[in-house]
Tab-separated table of N, CA and C in Angstrom:
chain	number	residue	atom	x	y	z
A	183	MET	N	198.473	270.204	194.666
A	183	MET	CA	197.043	270.223	194.486
A	183	MET	C	196.537	271.645	194.658
A	184	ILE	N	195.553	272.014	193.814
A	184	ILE	CA	194.871	273.278	194.028
A	184	ILE	C	193.433	272.986	194.445
A	185	TYR	N	192.903	273.862	195.258
A	185	TYR	CA	191.546	273.738	195.774
A	185	TYR	C	190.682	274.756	195.048
A	186	LEU	N	189.611	274.277	194.432
A	186	LEU	CA	188.742	275.120	193.630
A	186	LEU	C	187.434	275.356	194.368
A	187	SER	N	187.250	276.581	194.831
A	187	SER	CA	186.035	276.975	195.522
A	187	SER	C	185.021	277.400	194.463
A	188	LEU	N	183.913	276.681	194.380
A	188	LEU	CA	182.957	276.856	193.297
A	188	LEU	C	181.815	277.788	193.668
A	189	ASP	N	181.551	278.745	192.790
A	189	ASP	CA	180.441	279.677	192.912
A	189	ASP	C	179.147	278.983	192.460
A	190	THR	N	178.021	279.495	192.886
A	190	THR	CA	176.726	278.946	192.483
A	190	THR	C	176.607	278.872	190.964
A	191	ASN	N	176.910	279.963	190.281
A	191	ASN	CA	176.783	279.960	188.827
A	191	ASN	C	177.790	279.016	188.176
A	192	ALA	N	178.950	278.855	188.772
A	192	ALA	CA	179.925	277.896	188.239
A	192	ALA	C	179.374	276.474	188.321
A	193	LEU	N	178.737	276.142	189.431
A	193	LEU	CA	178.122	274.826	189.576
A	193	LEU	C	176.989	274.627	188.568
A	194	LEU	N	176.142	275.629	188.435
A	194	LEU	CA	175.024	275.524	187.502
A	194	LEU	C	175.515	275.439	186.061
A	195	ASP	N	176.547	276.211	185.744
A	195	ASP	CA	177.105	276.171	184.386
A	195	ASP	C	177.699	274.802	184.075
A	196	LEU	N	178.436	274.241	185.013
A	196	LEU	CA	179.078	272.949	184.772
A	196	LEU	C	178.054	271.815	184.686
A	197	CYS	N	177.146	271.782	185.609
A	197	CYS	CA	176.222	270.655	185.693
A	197	CYS	C	175.020	270.751	184.747
A	198	TYR	N	174.592	271.976	184.409
A	198	TYR	CA	173.339	272.104	183.674
A	198	TYR	C	173.404	272.985	182.415
A	199	ARG	N	173.954	274.171	182.533
A	199	ARG	CA	173.733	275.178	181.500
A	199	ARG	C	174.729	275.164	180.341
A	200	ILE	N	176.014	275.046	180.622
A	200	ILE	CA	177.013	275.215	179.570
A	200	ILE	C	177.822	273.952	179.319
A	201	TYR	N	178.260	273.259	180.373
A	201	TYR	CA	179.175	272.122	180.232
A	201	TYR	C	178.620	270.806	180.775
A	202	PRO	N	177.353	270.488	180.557
A	202	PRO	CA	176.841	269.231	181.123
A	202	PRO	C	177.562	268.019	180.530
A	203	GLU	N	177.610	266.972	181.316
A	203	GLU	CA	178.353	265.778	180.897
A	203	GLU	C	177.817	265.190	179.589
A	204	GLN	N	176.520	265.253	179.367
A	204	GLN	CA	175.956	264.687	178.142
A	204	GLN	C	176.530	265.375	176.900
A	205	THR	N	176.835	266.652	177.006
A	205	THR	CA	177.361	267.418	175.878
A	205	THR	C	178.879	267.370	175.823
A	206	PHE	N	179.527	267.331	176.974
A	206	PHE	CA	180.991	267.374	177.066
A	206	PHE	C	181.559	266.199	177.869
A	207	PRO	N	181.354	264.982	177.424
A	207	PRO	CA	181.840	263.826	178.205
A	207	PRO	C	183.362	263.831	178.366
A	208	ARG	N	184.107	264.269	177.350
A	208	ARG	CA	185.573	264.281	177.460
A	208	ARG	C	186.047	265.314	178.485
A	209	LEU	N	185.343	266.401	178.598
A	209	LEU	CA	185.673	267.406	179.611
A	209	LEU	C	185.503	266.804	181.000
A	210	TRP	N	184.413	266.097	181.217
A	210	TRP	CA	184.170	265.475	182.510
A	210	TRP	C	185.200	264.380	182.794
A	211	GLU	N	185.636	263.680	181.757
A	211	GLU	CA	186.705	262.686	181.925
A	211	GLU	C	188.002	263.363	182.366
A	212	MET	N	188.287	264.540	181.786
A	212	MET	CA	189.479	265.280	182.191
A	212	MET	C	189.376	265.691	183.667
A	213	LEU	N	188.197	266.158	184.069
A	213	LEU	CA	187.998	266.533	185.471
A	213	LEU	C	188.156	265.316	186.380
A	214	ASP	N	187.648	264.166	185.925
A	214	ASP	CA	187.865	262.915	186.681
A	214	ASP	C	189.355	262.660	186.873
A	215	GLU	N	190.096	262.763	185.791
A	215	GLU	CA	191.540	262.502	185.846
A	215	GLU	C	192.245	263.488	186.768
A	216	LEU	N	191.885	264.753	186.672
A	216	LEU	CA	192.526	265.774	187.517
A	216	LEU	C	192.229	265.551	188.995
A	217	THR	N	191.025	265.083	189.306
A	217	THR	CA	190.710	264.833	190.714
A	217	THR	C	191.325	263.525	191.207
A	218	LEU	N	191.332	262.509	190.357
A	218	LEU	CA	191.915	261.225	190.756
A	218	LEU	C	193.432	261.313	190.968
A	219	THR	N	194.079	262.196	190.223
A	219	THR	CA	195.531	262.374	190.379
A	219	THR	C	195.853	263.436	191.424
A	220	THR	N	194.845	263.868	192.152
A	220	THR	CA	194.956	264.922	193.182
A	220	THR	C	195.624	266.188	192.652
A	221	THR	N	195.343	266.513	191.411
A	221	THR	CA	195.797	267.781	190.834
A	221	THR	C	194.874	268.898	191.293
A	222	ILE	N	193.563	268.598	191.344
A	222	ILE	CA	192.567	269.560	191.807
A	222	ILE	C	191.660	268.902	192.839
A	223	LYS	N	191.053	269.750	193.658
A	223	LYS	CA	190.044	269.293	194.616
A	223	LYS	C	188.945	270.352	194.635
A	224	PHE	N	187.711	269.916	194.392
A	224	PHE	CA	186.582	270.843	194.420
A	224	PHE	C	186.116	271.063	195.852
A	225	CYS	N	185.769	272.323	196.154
A	225	CYS	CA	185.248	272.711	197.468
A	225	CYS	C	184.011	273.582	197.260
A	226	VAL	N	183.053	273.429	198.134
A	226	VAL	CA	181.866	274.277	198.105
A	226	VAL	C	181.533	274.663	199.539
A	227	CYS	N	181.366	275.941	199.758
A	227	CYS	CA	180.933	276.409	201.075
A	227	CYS	C	179.465	276.026	201.262
A	228	SER	N	179.079	275.722	202.468
A	228	SER	CA	177.708	275.283	202.746
A	228	SER	C	176.676	276.315	202.290
A	229	SER	N	176.970	277.606	202.404
A	229	SER	CA	176.021	278.629	201.968
A	229	SER	C	175.888	278.665	200.443
A	230	ILE	N	176.968	278.383	199.730
A	230	ILE	CA	176.917	278.298	198.264
A	230	ILE	C	176.086	277.080	197.858
A	231	LEU	N	176.285	275.975	198.538
A	231	LEU	CA	175.526	274.768	198.221
A	231	LEU	C	174.034	275.005	198.454
A	232	GLU	N	173.709	275.667	199.545
A	232	GLU	CA	172.309	275.985	199.834
A	232	GLU	C	171.728	276.889	198.738
A	233	GLU	N	172.477	277.892	198.324
A	233	GLU	CA	172.029	278.796	197.267
A	233	GLU	C	171.861	278.031	195.944
A	234	THR	N	172.784	277.125	195.654
A	234	THR	CA	172.715	276.341	194.422
A	234	THR	C	171.483	275.449	194.421
A	235	ARG	N	171.215	274.811	195.543
A	235	ARG	CA	170.018	273.958	195.630
A	235	ARG	C	168.750	274.795	195.429
A	236	SER	N	168.736	275.996	195.969
A	236	SER	CA	167.596	276.894	195.800
A	236	SER	C	167.406	277.264	194.322
A	237	LYS	N	168.506	277.519	193.619
A	237	LYS	CA	168.439	277.845	192.183
A	237	LYS	C	167.981	276.634	191.375
A	238	CYS	N	168.439	275.446	191.751
A	238	CYS	CA	167.985	274.221	191.066
A	238	CYS	C	166.469	274.095	191.168
A	239	LEU	N	165.950	274.369	192.341
A	239	LEU	CA	164.505	274.304	192.551
A	239	LEU	C	163.793	275.365	191.708
A	240	ALA	N	164.320	276.593	191.727
A	240	ALA	CA	163.698	277.690	190.981
A	240	ALA	C	163.710	277.446	189.469
A	241	PHE	N	164.803	276.869	188.959
A	241	PHE	CA	164.926	276.629	187.518
A	241	PHE	C	164.435	275.238	187.109
A	242	GLU	N	163.938	274.478	188.102
A	242	GLU	CA	163.456	273.115	187.881
A	242	GLU	C	164.532	272.205	187.282
A	243	PHE	N	165.773	272.372	187.777
A	243	PHE	CA	166.873	271.487	187.393
A	243	PHE	C	166.795	270.222	188.239
A	244	ASP	N	167.202	269.116	187.678
A	244	ASP	CA	167.223	267.839	188.379
A	244	ASP	C	168.353	267.865	189.413
A	245	GLU	N	167.966	267.893	190.677
A	245	GLU	CA	168.959	267.988	191.751
A	245	GLU	C	169.837	266.741	191.839
A	246	ASN	N	169.393	265.649	191.278
A	246	ASN	CA	170.203	264.426	191.259
A	246	ASN	C	171.498	264.631	190.474
A	247	ILE	N	171.467	265.504	189.476
A	247	ILE	CA	172.674	265.800	188.698
A	247	ILE	C	173.691	266.508	189.587
A	248	LEU	N	173.237	267.477	190.361
A	248	LEU	CA	174.119	268.177	191.305
A	248	LEU	C	174.672	267.189	192.330
A	249	ASP	N	173.806	266.362	192.900
A	249	ASP	CA	174.253	265.382	193.890
A	249	ASP	C	175.248	264.397	193.280
A	250	GLY	N	175.010	264.018	192.025
A	250	GLY	CA	175.937	263.135	191.328
A	250	GLY	C	177.309	263.773	191.165
A	251	PHE	N	177.335	265.063	190.854
A	251	PHE	CA	178.601	265.787	190.742
A	251	PHE	C	179.322	265.798	192.091
A	252	LEU	N	178.595	266.140	193.141
A	252	LEU	CA	179.192	266.220	194.484
A	252	LEU	C	179.785	264.875	194.900
A	253	ASP	N	179.082	263.802	194.621
A	253	ASP	CA	179.558	262.457	194.972
A	253	ASP	C	180.723	262.019	194.083
A	254	ARG	N	180.549	262.156	192.803
A	254	ARG	CA	181.552	261.685	191.846
A	254	ARG	C	182.921	262.308	192.098
A	255	PHE	N	182.930	263.611	192.385
A	255	PHE	CA	184.190	264.318	192.557
A	255	PHE	C	184.561	264.512	194.037
A	256	ARG	N	183.815	263.849	194.906
A	256	ARG	CA	184.084	263.925	196.356
A	256	ARG	C	184.323	265.375	196.797
A	257	VAL	N	183.359	266.207	196.436
A	257	VAL	CA	183.453	267.639	196.719
A	257	VAL	C	183.431	267.864	198.225
A	258	MET	N	184.400	268.638	198.705
A	258	MET	CA	184.451	268.978	200.130
A	258	MET	C	183.438	270.086	200.404
A	259	ILE	N	182.566	269.852	201.364
A	259	ILE	CA	181.603	270.864	201.781
A	259	ILE	C	182.199	271.538	203.013
A	260	ILE	N	182.451	272.828	202.888
A	260	ILE	CA	183.071	273.592	203.978
A	260	ILE	C	181.973	274.335	204.735
A	261	ASP	N	181.838	274.027	206.013
A	261	ASP	CA	180.838	274.696	206.833
A	261	ASP	C	181.208	276.169	206.999
A	262	ARG	N	180.229	277.011	206.912
A	262	ARG	CA	180.444	278.466	207.016
A	262	ARG	C	181.168	278.836	208.314
A	263	ASP	N	180.858	278.157	209.391
A	263	ASP	CA	181.501	278.461	210.679
A	263	ASP	C	183.012	278.220	210.633
A	264	GLU	N	183.442	277.308	209.796
A	264	GLU	CA	184.860	276.978	209.680
A	264	GLU	C	185.682	278.142	209.102
A	265	ILE	N	185.025	279.019	208.370
A	265	ILE	CA	185.725	280.138	207.723
A	265	ILE	C	185.220	281.492	208.221
A	266	GLY	N	184.533	281.473	209.351
A	266	GLY	CA	183.912	282.690	209.886
A	266	GLY	C	184.863	283.861	210.075
A	267	SER	N	186.046	283.610	210.622
A	267	SER	CA	186.980	284.725	210.847
A	267	SER	C	187.482	285.292	209.519
A	268	ARG	N	187.641	284.448	208.513
A	268	ARG	CA	188.056	284.924	207.187
A	268	ARG	C	186.965	285.794	206.561
A	269	ILE	N	185.716	285.392	206.736
A	269	ILE	CA	184.587	286.180	206.230
A	269	ILE	C	184.616	287.573	206.853
A	270	LEU	N	184.787	287.624	208.171
A	270	LEU	CA	184.827	288.911	208.868
A	270	LEU	C	186.006	289.766	208.411
A	271	ASN	N	187.152	289.151	208.183
A	271	ASN	CA	188.324	289.898	207.707
A	271	ASN	C	188.104	290.476	206.312
A	272	ILE	N	187.456	289.716	205.439
A	272	ILE	CA	187.169	290.219	204.088
A	272	ILE	C	186.208	291.401	204.170
A	273	ARG	N	185.175	291.269	204.975
A	273	ARG	CA	184.212	292.374	205.146
A	273	ARG	C	184.903	293.621	205.699
A	274	ALA	N	185.773	293.442	206.681
A	274	ALA	CA	186.493	294.587	207.256
A	274	ALA	C	187.350	295.269	206.192
A	275	LYS	N	188.001	294.472	205.364
A	275	LYS	CA	188.823	295.037	204.283
A	275	LYS	C	187.949	295.831	203.314
A	276	LEU	N	186.792	295.296	202.963
A	276	LEU	CA	185.870	296.001	202.068
A	276	LEU	C	185.398	297.320	202.678
A	277	LEU	N	185.126	297.290	203.973
A	277	LEU	CA	184.641	298.491	204.650
A	277	LEU	C	185.680	299.606	204.714
A	278	SER	N	186.934	299.287	204.438
A	278	SER	CA	187.965	300.322	204.442
A	278	SER	C	187.958	301.147	203.148
A	279	TYR	N	187.092	300.794	202.201
A	279	TYR	CA	186.951	301.535	200.941
A	279	TYR	C	185.574	302.185	200.910
A	280	PRO	N	185.526	303.520	200.909
A	280	PRO	CA	184.232	304.218	200.972
A	280	PRO	C	183.222	303.760	199.917
A	281	PHE	N	183.670	303.452	198.715
A	281	PHE	CA	182.725	303.041	197.670
A	281	PHE	C	182.188	301.631	197.902
A	282	ALA	N	182.772	300.893	198.838
A	282	ALA	CA	182.343	299.523	199.093
A	282	ALA	C	181.474	299.385	200.341
A	283	VAL	N	181.335	300.437	201.127
A	283	VAL	CA	180.634	300.308	202.408
A	283	VAL	C	179.152	299.977	202.262
A	284	THR	N	178.552	300.266	201.122
A	284	THR	CA	177.143	299.925	200.930
A	284	THR	C	176.960	298.602	200.190
A	285	SER	N	178.041	297.967	199.838
A	285	SER	CA	177.973	296.693	199.132
A	285	SER	C	177.437	295.598	200.053
A	286	ALA	N	176.577	294.752	199.499
A	286	ALA	CA	176.070	293.613	200.279
A	286	ALA	C	177.217	292.712	200.718
A	287	HIS	N	178.294	292.684	199.942
A	287	HIS	CA	179.458	291.880	200.314
A	287	HIS	C	180.045	292.335	201.650
A	288	ALA	N	179.967	293.613	201.917
A	288	ALA	CA	180.554	294.169	203.141
A	288	ALA	C	179.576	294.201	204.309
A	289	THR	N	178.282	294.206	204.021
A	289	THR	CA	177.316	294.476	205.079
A	289	THR	C	176.364	293.336	205.422
A	290	LYS	N	176.285	292.311	204.577
A	290	LYS	CA	175.293	291.253	204.805
A	290	LYS	C	175.943	289.875	204.739
A	291	ASP	N	175.255	288.925	205.363
A	291	ASP	CA	175.657	287.525	205.189
A	291	ASP	C	175.221	287.109	203.802
A	292	GLU	N	176.161	286.925	202.916
A	292	GLU	CA	175.834	286.485	201.572
A	292	GLU	C	176.928	285.566	201.061
A	293	PRO	N	176.570	284.609	200.235
A	293	PRO	CA	177.484	283.523	199.872
A	293	PRO	C	178.755	283.923	199.113
A	294	ASP	N	178.768	285.042	198.404
A	294	ASP	CA	179.958	285.393	197.623
A	294	ASP	C	181.209	285.530	198.495
A	295	VAL	N	181.062	286.168	199.637
A	295	VAL	CA	182.215	286.327	200.536
A	295	VAL	C	182.613	284.965	201.117
A	296	ASP	N	181.634	284.118	201.388
A	296	ASP	CA	181.906	282.768	201.887
A	296	ASP	C	182.719	281.981	200.861
A	297	LEU	N	182.346	282.119	199.597
A	297	LEU	CA	183.050	281.472	198.484
A	297	LEU	C	184.527	281.848	198.480
A	298	ILE	N	184.785	283.144	198.624
A	298	ILE	CA	186.157	283.657	198.587
A	298	ILE	C	186.918	283.229	199.836
A	299	ALA	N	186.257	283.277	200.987
A	299	ALA	CA	186.895	282.851	202.234
A	299	ALA	C	187.254	281.359	202.183
A	300	THR	N	186.436	280.569	201.494
A	300	THR	CA	186.727	279.142	201.331
A	300	THR	C	188.024	278.952	200.558
A	301	ALA	N	188.185	279.692	199.456
A	301	ALA	CA	189.433	279.604	198.679
A	301	ALA	C	190.609	280.127	199.494
A	302	GLN	N	190.403	281.203	200.215
A	302	GLN	CA	191.472	281.818	201.016
A	302	GLN	C	191.986	280.857	202.087
A	303	LYS	N	191.125	279.980	202.554
A	303	LYS	CA	191.501	278.978	203.564
A	303	LYS	C	192.713	278.160	203.117
A	304	TYR	N	192.861	277.964	201.800
A	304	TYR	CA	193.938	277.142	201.245
A	304	TYR	C	195.122	277.972	200.764
A	305	ASN	N	195.216	279.198	201.234
A	305	ASN	CA	196.330	280.092	200.929
A	305	ASN	C	196.537	280.209	199.412
A	306	THR	N	197.745	280.059	198.939
A	306	THR	CA	198.030	280.242	197.510
A	306	THR	C	197.525	279.081	196.665
A	307	ARG	N	197.063	278.013	197.300
A	307	ARG	CA	196.539	276.873	196.553
A	307	ARG	C	195.022	276.926	196.404
A	308	GLY	N	194.390	277.983	196.910
A	308	GLY	CA	192.946	278.146	196.810
A	308	GLY	C	192.567	279.076	195.676
A	309	PHE	N	191.669	278.623	194.812
A	309	PHE	CA	191.200	279.392	193.668
A	309	PHE	C	189.680	279.466	193.709
A	310	VAL	N	189.136	280.558	193.206
A	310	VAL	CA	187.697	280.703	193.052
A	310	VAL	C	187.354	280.434	191.598
A	311	ILE	N	186.289	279.669	191.368
A	311	ILE	CA	185.755	279.488	190.018
A	311	ILE	C	184.406	280.202	189.972
A	312	THR	N	184.316	281.202	189.092
A	312	THR	CA	183.100	281.990	188.961
A	312	THR	C	182.902	282.403	187.512
A	313	GLY	N	181.680	282.720	187.183
A	313	GLY	CA	181.372	283.243	185.858
A	313	GLY	C	181.382	284.765	185.821
A	314	GLU	N	181.555	285.393	186.969
A	314	GLU	CA	181.544	286.856	187.020
A	314	GLU	C	182.825	287.447	186.436
A	315	ILE	N	182.701	288.660	185.946
A	315	ILE	CA	183.840	289.407	185.415
A	315	ILE	C	183.973	290.672	186.248
A	316	GLY	N	185.159	290.895	186.792
A	316	GLY	CA	185.398	292.069	187.618
A	316	GLY	C	185.708	293.299	186.787
A	317	PHE	N	185.694	294.445	187.447
A	317	PHE	CA	186.020	295.683	186.754
A	317	PHE	C	187.023	296.539	187.516
A	318	ILE	N	187.333	296.193	188.745
A	318	ILE	CA	188.259	296.998	189.546
A	318	ILE	C	189.694	296.544	189.348
A	319	GLY	N	189.919	295.242	189.400
A	319	GLY	CA	191.280	294.732	189.326
A	319	GLY	C	191.947	294.799	190.685
A	320	ALA	N	193.256	294.726	190.677
A	320	ALA	CA	194.016	294.662	191.929
A	320	ALA	C	194.268	296.031	192.546
A	321	ASP	N	194.121	297.101	191.796
A	321	ASP	CA	194.455	298.435	192.320
A	321	ASP	C	193.217	299.155	192.836
A	322	TRP	N	192.749	298.725	193.977
A	322	TRP	CA	191.558	299.325	194.578
A	322	TRP	C	191.793	300.772	194.976
A	323	ASP	N	193.012	301.118	195.378
A	323	ASP	CA	193.286	302.497	195.784
A	323	ASP	C	193.145	303.459	194.611
A	324	ALA	N	193.580	303.080	193.435
A	324	ALA	CA	193.420	303.923	192.246
A	324	ALA	C	191.953	303.982	191.840
A	325	PHE	N	191.239	302.877	192.001
A	325	PHE	CA	189.847	302.823	191.595
A	325	PHE	C	188.968	303.719	192.456
A	326	LYS	N	189.253	303.822	193.748
A	326	LYS	CA	188.344	304.548	194.643
A	326	LYS	C	188.186	306.011	194.240
A	327	ALA	N	189.175	306.563	193.552
A	327	ALA	CA	189.073	307.953	193.113
A	327	ALA	C	188.038	308.119	192.003
A	328	ARG	N	187.792	307.074	191.217
A	328	ARG	CA	186.846	307.198	190.114
A	328	ARG	C	185.575	306.366	190.306
A	329	ALA	N	185.419	305.755	191.447
A	329	ALA	CA	184.266	304.885	191.701
A	329	ALA	C	182.963	305.668	191.714
A	330	ARG	N	181.947	305.021	191.200
A	330	ARG	CA	180.596	305.573	191.218
A	330	ARG	C	179.720	304.678	192.080
A	331	ARG	N	178.700	305.240	192.664
A	331	ARG	CA	177.855	304.496	193.592
A	331	ARG	C	177.152	303.311	192.938
A	332	ARG	N	176.816	303.400	191.671
A	332	ARG	CA	176.033	302.360	191.017
A	332	ARG	C	176.864	301.145	190.601
A	333	GLU	N	178.150	301.257	190.605
A	333	GLU	CA	178.976	300.134	190.184
A	333	GLU	C	178.952	299.047	191.260
A	334	THR	N	178.790	297.837	190.806
A	334	THR	CA	178.695	296.700	191.712
A	334	THR	C	180.042	295.992	191.794
A	335	ILE	N	180.448	295.713	193.003
A	335	ILE	CA	181.688	294.971	193.220
A	335	ILE	C	181.415	293.510	192.894
A	336	LYS	N	182.291	292.904	192.134
A	336	LYS	CA	182.132	291.525	191.699
A	336	LYS	C	183.123	290.606	192.415
A	337	ILE	N	182.855	289.319	192.353
A	337	ILE	CA	183.704	288.323	193.008
A	337	ILE	C	185.174	288.463	192.608
A	338	PRO	N	185.512	288.560	191.305
A	338	PRO	CA	186.940	288.700	190.946
A	338	PRO	C	187.598	289.961	191.530
A	339	ASP	N	186.797	291.009	191.741
A	339	ASP	CA	187.335	292.233	192.342
A	339	ASP	C	187.767	291.984	193.789
A	340	ILE	N	186.913	291.313	194.540
A	340	ILE	CA	187.240	291.022	195.940
A	340	ILE	C	188.416	290.048	196.001
A	341	CYS	N	188.429	289.085	195.105
A	341	CYS	CA	189.557	288.152	195.049
A	341	CYS	C	190.864	288.912	194.831
A	342	ALA	N	190.864	289.848	193.895
A	342	ALA	CA	192.070	290.639	193.620
A	342	ALA	C	192.478	291.444	194.842
A	343	LEU	N	191.510	291.990	195.550
A	343	LEU	CA	191.792	292.795	196.741
A	343	LEU	C	192.500	291.983	197.818
A	344	ILE	N	192.073	290.733	198.012
A	344	ILE	CA	192.646	289.945	199.115
A	344	ILE	C	193.684	288.928	198.661
A	345	GLY	N	193.983	288.909	197.371
A	345	GLY	CA	195.060	288.049	196.891
A	345	GLY	C	194.675	286.608	196.616
A	346	VAL	N	193.430	286.364	196.235
A	346	VAL	CA	192.970	285.033	195.857
A	346	VAL	C	192.806	285.012	194.341
A	347	THR	N	193.255	283.957	193.705
A	347	THR	CA	193.130	283.838	192.252
A	347	THR	C	191.697	283.467	191.884
A	348	SER	N	191.160	284.180	190.903
A	348	SER	CA	189.817	283.939	190.407
A	348	SER	C	189.909	283.470	188.960
A	349	TYR	N	189.251	282.363	188.665
A	349	TYR	CA	189.239	281.774	187.328
A	349	TYR	C	187.804	281.620	186.842
A	350	SER	N	187.655	281.608	185.543
A	350	SER	CA	186.422	281.113	184.934
A	350	SER	C	186.669	279.641	184.607
A	351	TRP	N	185.621	278.929	184.226
A	351	TRP	CA	185.831	277.554	183.784
A	351	TRP	C	186.794	277.530	182.603
A	352	LEU	N	186.638	278.475	181.672
A	352	LEU	CA	187.519	278.491	180.501
A	352	LEU	C	188.984	278.654	180.890
A	353	ASN	N	189.260	279.527	181.863
A	353	ASN	CA	190.640	279.676	182.341
A	353	ASN	C	191.180	278.349	182.871
A	354	LEU	N	190.350	277.649	183.635
A	354	LEU	CA	190.771	276.363	184.193
A	354	LEU	C	191.020	275.347	183.086
A	355	PHE	N	190.124	275.283	182.112
A	355	PHE	CA	190.285	274.332	181.013
A	355	PHE	C	191.551	274.633	180.220
A	356	GLN	N	191.826	275.908	180.007
A	356	GLN	CA	193.055	276.299	179.295
A	356	GLN	C	194.286	275.911	180.109
A	357	ARG	N	194.230	276.112	181.417
A	357	ARG	CA	195.374	275.773	182.275
A	357	ARG	C	195.768	274.314	182.123
A	358	TYR	N	194.772	273.445	181.974
A	358	TYR	CA	195.053	272.014	181.878
A	358	TYR	C	194.963	271.476	180.448
A	359	GLY	N	194.949	272.378	179.474
A	359	GLY	CA	195.079	271.998	178.078
A	359	GLY	C	193.890	271.251	177.483
A	360	PHE	N	192.684	271.499	178.005
A	360	PHE	CA	191.535	270.825	177.432
A	360	PHE	C	191.173	271.429	176.079
A	361	THR	N	190.991	270.570	175.081
A	361	THR	CA	190.540	271.001	173.753
A	361	THR	C	189.491	270.020	173.238
A	362	LEU	N	188.736	270.480	172.271
A	362	LEU	CA	187.706	269.631	171.646
A	362	LEU	C	188.206	269.100	170.321
A	363	ASP	N	189.236	268.280	170.353
A	363	ASP	CA	189.785	267.721	169.106
A	363	ASP	C	188.839	266.746	168.473
């Protein structure tokens, strides 16, 4: 089984914006099958869930759809306190790179690091699902020589730094052979 730690935008994309069940019923059936066969397990950190609910309110999305997703797939809600030491370790690692010391990921309580720490909790079986695209890759030491202050560190970049696999929904769908035949 792999554990999929879901980002706010990943939740919004799946439930509302890009892959809603009304448009992609077969995709949702595949996700049902993958969860019922314990191939995958969805996880959401409590801070990500709070952020997602806030976005639902701001965008006037029907929160019942989100709640239906959480119930249907028996999504594990991971309390932030449960991964607190992992959050601190990720921040410490970020602070060891001069170009990252001003990043909100390194200096503030913010859900992106919680998301990654949630996946890290499951070791090599923990994956992050996000819509973000990184630009650093795994070689942070080579990057620091050319880093500019305005560049923003993204979720996949931090995942690469600490050894957590980061996927988009499309990567996940490809992994399990989903097609629109």
